[in-house]
CSV table of N, CA, C and O in Angstrom, one decimal:
chain,number,residue,atom,x,y,z
A,23,MET,N,113.5,-82.0,88.6
A,23,MET,CA,115.0,-81.7,88.1
A,23,MET,C,115.9,-81.6,89.2
A,23,MET,O,115.5,-81.1,90.2
A,24,GLY,N,117.1,-82.2,89.1
A,24,GLY,CA,118.0,-82.1,90.1
A,24,GLY,C,119.4,-82.6,89.7
A,24,GLY,O,119.6,-82.7,88.5
A,25,ASP,N,120.3,-82.7,90.6
A,25,ASP,CA,121.7,-82.9,90.2
A,25,ASP,C,121.9,-84.5,90.3
A,25,ASP,O,122.0,-85.2,91.2
A,26,GLU,N,121.7,-85.1,89.0
A,26,GLU,CA,121.6,-86.6,89.0
A,26,GLU,C,122.9,-87.3,89.6
A,26,GLU,O,122.9,-88.3,90.3
A,27,LEU,N,124.0,-86.8,89.2
A,27,LEU,CA,125.4,-87.2,89.5
A,27,LEU,C,125.5,-87.4,91.1
A,27,LEU,O,125.7,-88.4,91.7
A,28,ARG,N,125.2,-86.2,91.7
A,28,ARG,CA,125.3,-86.3,93.2
A,28,ARG,C,124.2,-87.0,93.9
A,28,ARG,O,124.5,-87.7,95.0
A,29,LEU,N,123.0,-87.1,93.4
A,29,LEU,CA,122.0,-88.1,94.0
A,29,LEU,C,122.4,-89.5,93.7
A,29,LEU,O,122.3,-90.2,94.8
A,30,GLN,N,123.1,-89.9,92.6
A,30,GLN,CA,123.6,-91.2,92.6
A,30,GLN,C,124.7,-91.6,93.5
A,30,GLN,O,124.8,-92.7,94.0
A,31,GLN,N,125.5,-90.6,93.7
A,31,GLN,CA,126.5,-90.8,94.7
A,31,GLN,C,126.1,-90.8,96.1
A,31,GLN,O,126.6,-91.7,96.8
A,32,ALA,N,125.2,-90.2,96.4
A,32,ALA,CA,124.7,-90.3,97.9
A,32,ALA,C,124.0,-91.5,98.0
A,32,ALA,O,124.3,-92.2,99.0
A,33,LEU,N,123.1,-91.9,97.0
A,33,LEU,CA,122.6,-93.3,97.3
A,33,LEU,C,123.3,-94.4,97.2
A,33,LEU,O,123.3,-95.4,97.8
A,34,GLY,N,124.3,-94.3,96.2
A,34,GLY,CA,125.3,-95.4,96.1
A,34,GLY,C,126.1,-95.6,97.3
A,34,GLY,O,126.5,-96.7,97.7
A,35,ASN,N,126.6,-94.4,98.0
A,35,ASN,CA,127.3,-94.7,99.3
A,35,ASN,C,126.5,-95.4,100.2
A,35,ASN,O,127.1,-96.2,100.9
A,36,LEU,N,125.2,-95.0,100.4
A,36,LEU,CA,124.3,-95.6,101.4
A,36,LEU,C,124.2,-97.3,101.1
A,36,LEU,O,124.2,-98.1,101.9
A,37,ILE,N,124.0,-97.4,99.7
A,37,ILE,CA,123.8,-98.9,99.3
A,37,ILE,C,125.0,-99.7,99.6
A,37,ILE,O,125.0,-101.0,100.1
A,38,VAL,N,126.3,-99.2,99.2
A,38,VAL,CA,127.5,-99.9,99.4
A,38,VAL,C,127.7,-100.1,100.8
A,38,VAL,O,128.2,-101.1,101.1
A,39,ASN,N,127.4,-99.1,101.8
A,39,ASN,CA,127.6,-99.3,103.2
A,39,ASN,C,126.6,-100.6,103.7
A,39,ASN,O,127.0,-101.4,104.4
A,40,ALA,N,125.3,-100.6,103.2
A,40,ALA,CA,124.4,-101.5,103.6
A,40,ALA,C,124.9,-102.9,103.2
A,40,ALA,O,124.8,-104.0,104.0
A,41,LEU,N,125.5,-103.1,102.0
A,41,LEU,CA,126.0,-104.3,101.5
A,41,LEU,C,127.2,-104.8,102.3
A,41,LEU,O,127.4,-105.9,102.6
A,42,LYS,N,128.1,-103.8,102.6
A,42,LYS,CA,129.2,-104.2,103.4
A,42,LYS,C,129.1,-104.6,104.8
A,42,LYS,O,129.6,-105.6,105.2
A,43,PHE,N,127.8,-104.2,105.4
A,43,PHE,CA,127.7,-104.4,106.7
A,43,PHE,C,126.5,-105.6,106.8
A,43,PHE,O,126.0,-105.7,108.0
A,44,THR,N,126.1,-106.1,105.8
A,44,THR,CA,125.1,-107.1,105.8
A,44,THR,C,125.6,-108.5,105.3
A,44,THR,O,125.7,-108.6,104.0
A,45,LYS,N,126.1,-109.2,106.1
A,45,LYS,CA,126.6,-110.6,105.5
A,45,LYS,C,125.5,-111.6,105.1
A,45,LYS,O,125.7,-112.3,104.2
A,46,GLU,N,124.4,-111.5,105.9
A,46,GLU,CA,123.2,-112.3,105.5
A,46,GLU,C,121.9,-111.5,105.7
A,46,GLU,O,122.0,-110.6,106.4
A,47,GLY,N,121.0,-111.8,104.9
A,47,GLY,CA,119.7,-111.2,105.1
A,47,GLY,C,119.4,-110.3,103.9
A,47,GLY,O,119.4,-110.8,102.7
A,48,PHE,N,119.1,-109.0,104.0
A,48,PHE,CA,118.6,-108.2,103.0
A,48,PHE,C,119.1,-106.8,102.9
A,48,PHE,O,119.5,-106.4,104.0
A,49,VAL,N,119.0,-106.1,101.9
A,49,VAL,CA,119.2,-104.8,101.5
A,49,VAL,C,118.1,-104.3,100.8
A,49,VAL,O,117.9,-104.9,99.7
A,50,ARG,N,117.3,-103.2,101.2
A,50,ARG,CA,116.3,-102.8,100.4
A,50,ARG,C,116.4,-101.2,100.1
A,50,ARG,O,116.8,-100.6,101.1
A,51,VAL,N,116.0,-100.9,99.0
A,51,VAL,CA,116.0,-99.5,98.6
A,51,VAL,C,114.6,-99.2,98.2
A,51,VAL,O,114.0,-99.7,97.4
A,52,ALA,N,114.1,-98.0,98.7
A,52,ALA,CA,112.7,-97.4,98.5
A,52,ALA,C,112.7,-96.0,98.3
A,52,ALA,O,113.6,-95.3,98.8
A,53,ALA,N,112.0,-95.5,97.4
A,53,ALA,CA,111.8,-94.3,97.1
A,53,ALA,C,110.4,-93.7,97.3
A,53,ALA,O,109.5,-94.4,96.9
A,54,GLU,N,110.1,-92.5,97.7
A,54,GLU,CA,108.8,-91.9,97.9
A,54,GLU,C,108.9,-90.4,97.5
A,54,GLU,O,109.9,-89.8,97.9
A,55,GLY,N,107.8,-90.0,96.8
A,55,GLY,CA,107.8,-88.5,96.5
A,55,GLY,C,106.5,-88.0,96.8
A,55,GLY,O,105.6,-88.6,96.7
A,56,ARG,N,106.7,-86.6,97.3
A,56,ARG,CA,105.4,-85.9,97.5
A,56,ARG,C,105.6,-84.4,97.2
A,56,ARG,O,106.6,-83.9,97.5
A,57,PRO,N,104.6,-83.9,96.5
A,57,PRO,CA,104.7,-82.5,96.1
A,57,PRO,C,104.6,-81.6,97.3
A,57,PRO,O,103.7,-82.0,98.1
A,58,ALA,N,105.4,-80.4,97.3
A,58,ALA,CA,105.3,-79.6,98.3
A,58,ALA,C,105.8,-78.3,97.8
A,58,ALA,O,106.9,-78.1,97.6
A,59,ASP,N,105.0,-77.2,97.9
A,59,ASP,CA,105.4,-75.8,97.6
A,59,ASP,C,106.2,-75.8,96.1
A,59,ASP,O,107.2,-75.2,96.1
A,60,GLY,N,105.6,-76.3,95.2
A,60,GLY,CA,106.4,-76.2,93.8
A,60,GLY,C,107.5,-77.1,93.7
A,60,GLY,O,108.1,-77.0,92.5
A,61,VAL,N,107.9,-78.0,94.6
A,61,VAL,CA,109.0,-79.0,94.4
A,61,VAL,C,108.4,-80.4,94.7
A,61,VAL,O,107.2,-80.6,95.3
A,62,LEU,N,109.2,-81.2,94.4
A,62,LEU,CA,108.7,-82.7,94.6
A,62,LEU,C,109.8,-83.1,95.7
A,62,LEU,O,111.1,-83.1,95.5
A,63,GLU,N,109.4,-83.3,96.9
A,63,GLU,CA,110.2,-83.9,98.1
A,63,GLU,C,110.4,-85.3,97.9
A,63,GLU,O,109.4,-86.2,98.0
A,64,VAL,N,111.7,-85.7,97.5
A,64,VAL,CA,111.9,-87.2,97.4
A,64,VAL,C,112.7,-87.9,98.5
A,64,VAL,O,113.7,-87.2,99.0
A,65,THR,N,112.1,-88.8,99.1
A,65,THR,CA,112.8,-89.5,100.2
A,65,THR,C,113.2,-90.9,99.7
A,65,THR,O,112.5,-91.6,99.1
A,66,LEU,N,114.5,-91.2,99.9
A,66,LEU,CA,115.2,-92.5,99.5
A,66,LEU,C,115.7,-93.1,100.8
A,66,LEU,O,116.1,-92.5,101.7
A,67,ARG,N,115.3,-94.4,100.9
A,67,ARG,CA,115.7,-95.3,102.2
A,67,ARG,C,116.3,-96.4,101.7
A,67,ARG,O,116.0,-97.0,100.8
A,68,VAL,N,117.5,-96.6,102.5
A,68,VAL,CA,118.1,-97.8,102.3
A,68,VAL,C,118.1,-98.6,103.7
A,68,VAL,O,118.7,-98.1,104.6
A,69,THR,N,117.5,-99.7,103.7
A,69,THR,CA,117.4,-100.6,104.9
A,69,THR,C,118.1,-101.9,104.8
A,69,THR,O,118.0,-102.5,103.6
A,70,ASP,N,118.6,-102.3,105.9
A,70,ASP,CA,119.4,-103.4,105.8
A,70,ASP,C,119.2,-104.4,107.1
A,70,ASP,O,118.8,-103.8,108.0
A,71,SER,N,119.5,-105.7,107.1
A,71,SER,CA,119.3,-106.6,108.1
A,71,SER,C,120.7,-106.8,108.8
A,71,SER,O,121.0,-107.8,109.4
A,72,GLY,N,121.8,-105.9,108.6
A,72,GLY,CA,123.0,-106.2,109.0
A,72,GLY,C,123.4,-106.1,110.5
A,72,GLY,O,122.4,-106.2,111.2
A,73,VAL,N,124.5,-105.8,110.7
A,73,VAL,CA,125.0,-105.6,112.2
A,73,VAL,C,124.4,-104.5,113.0
A,73,VAL,O,124.4,-104.7,114.2
A,74,GLY,N,123.9,-103.5,112.3
A,74,GLY,CA,123.3,-102.2,113.1
A,74,GLY,C,124.3,-101.5,113.8
A,74,GLY,O,125.4,-101.7,113.7
A,75,ILE,N,123.9,-100.4,114.5
A,75,ILE,CA,124.7,-99.5,115.1
A,75,ILE,C,124.1,-99.2,116.6
A,75,ILE,O,122.9,-99.1,116.8
A,76,ALA,N,125.2,-99.2,117.6
A,76,ALA,CA,124.8,-99.0,118.9
A,76,ALA,C,124.2,-97.6,119.0
A,76,ALA,O,124.5,-96.6,118.4
A,77,ALA,N,123.1,-97.4,119.9
A,77,ALA,CA,122.5,-96.1,120.1
A,77,ALA,C,123.4,-94.9,120.6
A,77,ALA,O,123.2,-93.9,120.0
A,78,ASP,N,124.3,-95.4,121.3
A,78,ASP,CA,125.3,-94.3,121.8
A,78,ASP,C,126.1,-93.7,120.7
A,78,ASP,O,126.7,-92.6,121.0
A,79,TYR,N,126.2,-94.6,119.6
A,79,TYR,CA,127.1,-94.0,118.5
A,79,TYR,C,126.4,-93.3,117.5
A,79,TYR,O,127.0,-92.4,116.7
A,80,LEU,N,125.1,-93.4,117.4
A,80,LEU,CA,124.3,-92.7,116.4
A,80,LEU,C,124.6,-91.2,116.3
A,80,LEU,O,124.6,-90.6,115.1
A,81,PRO,N,124.6,-90.4,117.3
A,81,PRO,CA,124.9,-88.9,117.1
A,81,PRO,C,126.1,-88.7,116.4
A,81,PRO,O,126.4,-87.4,116.0
A,82,HIS,N,127.2,-89.5,116.4
A,82,HIS,CA,128.4,-89.2,115.9
A,82,HIS,C,128.7,-89.8,114.4
A,82,HIS,O,129.7,-89.7,113.8
A,83,LEU,N,127.6,-90.4,113.9
A,83,LEU,CA,127.8,-91.4,112.8
A,83,LEU,C,128.1,-90.5,111.6
A,83,LEU,O,129.0,-91.1,110.7
A,84,PHE,N,127.8,-89.4,111.5
A,84,PHE,CA,128.0,-88.6,110.2
A,84,PHE,C,129.2,-87.7,110.3
A,84,PHE,O,129.4,-86.8,109.4
A,85,GLY,N,130.0,-87.9,111.4
A,85,GLY,CA,131.3,-87.1,111.5
A,85,GLY,C,132.5,-87.6,110.6
A,85,GLY,O,132.3,-88.9,110.3
A,86,ILE,N,133.3,-86.8,110.2
A,86,ILE,CA,134.4,-87.2,109.4
A,86,ILE,C,135.2,-88.2,110.1
A,86,ILE,O,135.6,-88.0,111.3
A,87,PHE,N,135.8,-89.3,109.4
A,87,PHE,CA,136.6,-90.3,109.9
A,87,PHE,C,136.0,-91.0,111.1
A,87,PHE,O,136.7,-91.6,112.1
A,88,SER,N,134.6,-90.9,111.3
A,88,SER,CA,133.9,-91.5,112.3
A,88,SER,C,133.4,-92.9,112.0
A,88,SER,O,132.9,-93.3,111.0
A,89,GLN,N,133.7,-93.9,112.9
A,89,GLN,CA,133.3,-95.4,112.9
A,89,GLN,C,132.9,-95.7,114.0
A,89,GLN,O,133.2,-95.3,115.2
A,90,ALA,N,132.1,-96.7,114.2
A,90,ALA,CA,131.4,-97.3,115.3
A,90,ALA,C,132.4,-97.7,116.5
A,90,ALA,O,132.3,-97.3,117.7
A,91,ASP,N,133.5,-98.3,116.1
A,91,ASP,CA,134.6,-98.6,117.1
A,91,ASP,C,135.9,-98.9,116.2
A,91,ASP,O,135.8,-99.1,115.0
A,92,ALA,N,136.9,-99.0,116.9
A,92,ALA,CA,138.3,-99.2,116.3
A,92,ALA,C,138.3,-100.6,115.4
A,92,ALA,O,138.9,-100.6,114.4
A,93,GLY,N,137.5,-101.6,115.8
A,93,GLY,CA,137.4,-102.8,115.1
A,93,GLY,C,136.7,-102.8,113.7
A,93,GLY,O,136.9,-103.5,112.8
A,94,THR,N,135.8,-101.8,113.8
A,94,THR,CA,135.0,-101.6,112.4
A,94,THR,C,135.9,-101.4,111.3
A,94,THR,O,135.7,-102.0,110.2
A,95,ALA,N,137.0,-100.4,111.2
A,95,ALA,CA,137.6,-100.2,110.1
A,95,ALA,C,138.5,-101.6,109.6
A,95,ALA,O,138.6,-101.8,108.5
A,96,ARG,N,138.9,-102.3,110.8
A,96,ARG,CA,139.7,-103.6,110.4
A,96,ARG,C,138.7,-104.5,109.8
A,96,ARG,O,139.2,-105.3,108.9
A,97,LYS,N,137.7,-104.7,110.5
A,97,LYS,CA,136.8,-105.8,109.9
A,97,LYS,C,136.1,-105.5,108.7
A,97,LYS,O,136.1,-106.5,107.9
A,98,TYR,N,135.7,-104.5,108.5
A,98,TYR,CA,134.8,-104.0,107.2
A,98,TYR,C,135.5,-103.0,106.2
A,98,TYR,O,135.0,-103.0,105.1
A,99,GLY,N,136.6,-102.6,106.6
A,99,GLY,CA,137.1,-101.7,105.7
A,99,GLY,C,136.6,-100.3,105.7
A,99,GLY,O,135.5,-100.1,106.3
A,100,GLY,N,137.2,-99.4,104.9
A,100,GLY,CA,136.8,-98.1,104.9
A,100,GLY,C,137.4,-97.0,105.7
A,100,GLY,O,138.3,-97.5,106.6
A,101,SER,N,137.3,-95.9,105.5
A,101,SER,CA,138.0,-94.7,106.2
A,101,SER,C,137.3,-94.0,107.1
A,101,SER,O,137.7,-93.1,107.9
A,102,GLY,N,135.8,-94.0,107.1
A,102,GLY,CA,134.9,-93.4,107.8
A,102,GLY,C,134.6,-91.9,107.2
A,102,GLY,O,134.1,-91.1,107.8
A,103,LEU,N,134.8,-92.0,105.9
A,103,LEU,CA,134.4,-90.7,105.2
A,103,LEU,C,133.2,-90.8,104.4
A,103,LEU,O,132.5,-89.8,104.0
A,104,GLY,N,132.7,-92.0,104.1
A,104,GLY,CA,131.6,-92.2,103.3
A,104,GLY,C,130.3,-91.5,103.7
A,104,GLY,O,129.7,-90.7,102.9
A,105,LEU,N,129.9,-91.6,105.2
A,105,LEU,CA,128.7,-91.0,105.5
A,105,LEU,C,128.8,-89.5,105.7
A,105,LEU,O,127.8,-88.7,105.4
A,106,ALA,N,130.0,-89.0,106.0
A,106,ALA,CA,130.3,-87.7,106.1
A,106,ALA,C,130.2,-87.0,104.7
A,106,ALA,O,129.5,-86.0,104.7
A,107,LEU,N,130.6,-87.5,103.7
A,107,LEU,CA,130.5,-87.1,102.3
A,107,LEU,C,129.1,-87.1,101.9
A,107,LEU,O,128.6,-86.2,101.2
A,108,THR,N,128.3,-88.2,102.1
A,108,THR,CA,127.1,-88.3,101.9
A,108,THR,C,126.2,-87.2,102.5
A,108,THR,O,125.4,-86.6,101.8
A,109,LYS,N,126.5,-86.9,103.8
A,109,LYS,CA,125.8,-85.9,104.5
A,109,LYS,C,126.0,-84.5,103.6
A,109,LYS,O,125.1,-83.7,103.4
A,110,GLN,N,127.3,-84.3,103.3
A,110,GLN,CA,127.6,-83.0,102.7
A,110,GLN,C,126.9,-83.0,101.2
A,110,GLN,O,126.3,-82.0,100.9
A,111,ILE,N,126.7,-84.0,100.6
A,111,ILE,CA,126.1,-84.0,99.3
A,111,ILE,C,124.6,-83.7,99.5
A,111,ILE,O,124.0,-82.9,98.8
A,112,VAL,N,124.0,-84.5,100.3
A,112,VAL,CA,122.7,-84.2,100.7
A,112,VAL,C,122.2,-82.9,101.1
A,112,VAL,O,121.3,-82.2,100.5
A,113,GLU,N,123.0,-82.4,101.9
A,113,GLU,CA,122.9,-80.9,102.4
A,113,GLU,C,123.0,-79.9,101.1
A,113,GLU,O,122.4,-78.9,101.2
A,114,ALA,N,124.1,-80.2,100.3
A,114,ALA,CA,124.2,-79.4,99.3
A,114,ALA,C,123.2,-79.4,98.2
A,114,ALA,O,122.9,-78.3,97.5
A,115,LEU,N,122.3,-80.4,98.3
A,115,LEU,CA,121.2,-80.6,97.5
A,115,LEU,C,120.0,-79.9,98.1
A,115,LEU,O,118.9,-80.0,97.6
A,116,GLY,N,120.2,-79.3,99.3
A,116,GLY,CA,119.1,-78.7,99.9
A,116,GLY,C,118.3,-79.7,100.9
A,116,GLY,O,117.2,-79.4,101.3
A,117,GLY,N,118.8,-80.9,101.1
A,117,GLY,CA,118.1,-81.9,101.8
A,117,GLY,C,118.7,-82.2,103.2
A,117,GLY,O,119.5,-81.4,103.8
A,118,SER,N,118.1,-83.3,103.9
A,118,SER,CA,118.6,-83.8,105.2
A,118,SER,C,118.7,-85.2,105.2
A,118,SER,O,118.1,-85.8,104.4
A,119,ILE,N,119.5,-85.8,106.1
A,119,ILE,CA,119.7,-87.2,106.2
A,119,ILE,C,119.5,-87.6,107.6
A,119,ILE,O,119.8,-86.9,108.5
A,120,GLY,N,119.2,-88.9,107.8
A,120,GLY,CA,119.1,-89.5,109.0
A,120,GLY,C,119.2,-91.0,109.0
A,120,GLY,O,119.4,-91.6,108.0
A,121,VAL,N,119.1,-91.5,110.2
A,121,VAL,CA,119.4,-93.0,110.4
A,121,VAL,C,118.6,-93.5,111.6
A,121,VAL,O,118.4,-92.7,112.6
A,122,GLU,N,118.0,-94.6,111.5
A,122,GLU,CA,117.5,-95.4,112.5
A,122,GLU,C,118.2,-96.8,112.6
A,122,GLU,O,118.3,-97.3,111.6
A,123,SER,N,118.6,-97.2,113.8
A,123,SER,CA,119.3,-98.4,113.8
A,123,SER,C,119.2,-99.0,115.2
A,123,SER,O,119.0,-98.5,116.1
A,124,GLU,N,119.4,-100.4,115.3
A,124,GLU,CA,119.4,-101.1,116.5
A,124,GLU,C,120.7,-102.1,116.4
A,124,GLU,O,120.6,-102.9,115.4
A,125,GLU,N,121.4,-102.1,117.2
A,125,GLU,CA,122.7,-103.1,117.1
A,125,GLU,C,122.1,-104.4,117.0
A,125,GLU,O,121.3,-104.9,117.7
A,126,GLY,N,122.8,-105.2,116.0
A,126,GLY,CA,122.3,-106.6,115.6
A,126,GLY,C,121.1,-106.7,115.0
A,126,GLY,O,120.8,-107.8,114.6
A,127,LYS,N,120.4,-105.6,114.7
A,127,LYS,CA,119.0,-105.8,114.0
A,127,LYS,C,119.0,-105.0,112.7
A,127,LYS,O,118.0,-104.9,112.1
A,128,GLY,N,120.2,-104.2,112.2
A,128,GLY,CA,120.1,-103.6,111.1
A,128,GLY,C,119.9,-102.2,111.1
A,128,GLY,O,119.8,-101.6,112.2
A,129,SER,N,119.8,-101.5,110.1
A,129,SER,CA,119.7,-100.0,110.0
A,129,SER,C,118.9,-99.5,108.9
A,129,SER,O,118.8,-100.2,107.8
A,130,THR,N,118.4,-98.4,109.0
A,130,THR,CA,117.6,-97.7,107.8
A,130,THR,C,118.4,-96.4,107.7
A,130,THR,O,118.1,-95.4,108.6
A,131,PHE,N,118.9,-96.0,106.5
A,131,PHE,CA,119.4,-94.7,106.3
A,131,PHE,C,118.5,-94.0,105.3
A,131,PHE,O,118.0,-94.7,104.6
A,132,HIS,N,118.2,-92.8,105.6
A,132,HIS,CA,117.1,-92.1,104.6
A,132,HIS,C,117.7,-90.7,104.5
A,132,HIS,O,118.4,-90.0,105.2
A,133,PHE,N,117.3,-90.2,103.2
A,133,PHE,CA,117.5,-88.6,103.1
A,133,PHE,C,116.5,-88.3,102.1
A,133,PHE,O,115.7,-88.9,101.4
A,134,THR,N,116.1,-86.9,102.4
A,134,THR,CA,115.0,-86.3,101.6
A,134,THR,C,115.6,-84.9,100.9
A,134,THR,O,116.4,-84.2,101.6
A,135,ILE,N,115.4,-85.0,99.6
A,135,ILE,CA,115.9,-83.7,98.9
A,135,ILE,C,114.8,-83.1,98.2
A,135,ILE,O,113.8,-84.0,97.6
A,136,PRO,N,114.7,-81.8,97.9
A,136,PRO,CA,113.7,-81.3,97.0
A,136,PRO,C,114.3,-81.3,95.5
A,136,PRO,O,115.3,-81.0,95.2
A,137,LEU,N,113.2,-81.6,94.7
A,137,LEU,CA,113.5,-81.7,93.2
A,137,LEU,C,112.6,-80.6,92.6
A,137,LEU,O,111.5,-80.7,92.9
A,138,ARG,N,113.1,-79.8,91.7
A,138,ARG,CA,112.1,-79.0,91.0
A,138,ARG,C,111.4,-79.8,90.0
A,138,ARG,O,111.7,-80.6,89.4
A,139,ILE,N,110.1,-79.4,89.9
A,139,ILE,CA,109.2,-80.0,88.9
A,139,ILE,C,109.2,-79.4,87.6
A,139,ILE,O,109.1,-78.1,87.5
A,140,ALA,N,109.6,-80.1,86.6
A,140,ALA,CA,109.8,-79.6,85.2
A,140,ALA,C,108.6,-79.5,84.5
A,140,ALA,O,107.7,-80.2,84.7
């Protein structure tokens, strides 16, 4: 049991970003669940083969109005709020969010949230 609307919003934001930054290649969504202390820890991953993110920018990625560079907003659109809002949603659900990426080789965004077992 969990907040279905917020879960959909968080996952949807990551999928939209992956599609936006992947001109060719793939976008994959995967889910994994494991029981832990009376809850089900669910990890959702969105992996793409898109433009990727420079390593020096990764620590700033979830900041408000944050984008990889000035040209990103012009080229791909967006305000830099999506990932910051997604982080807030995931943390409000008691979870954590992260990213692995390599510039030019794509990204994997993932978050884990606890769901009560009904």
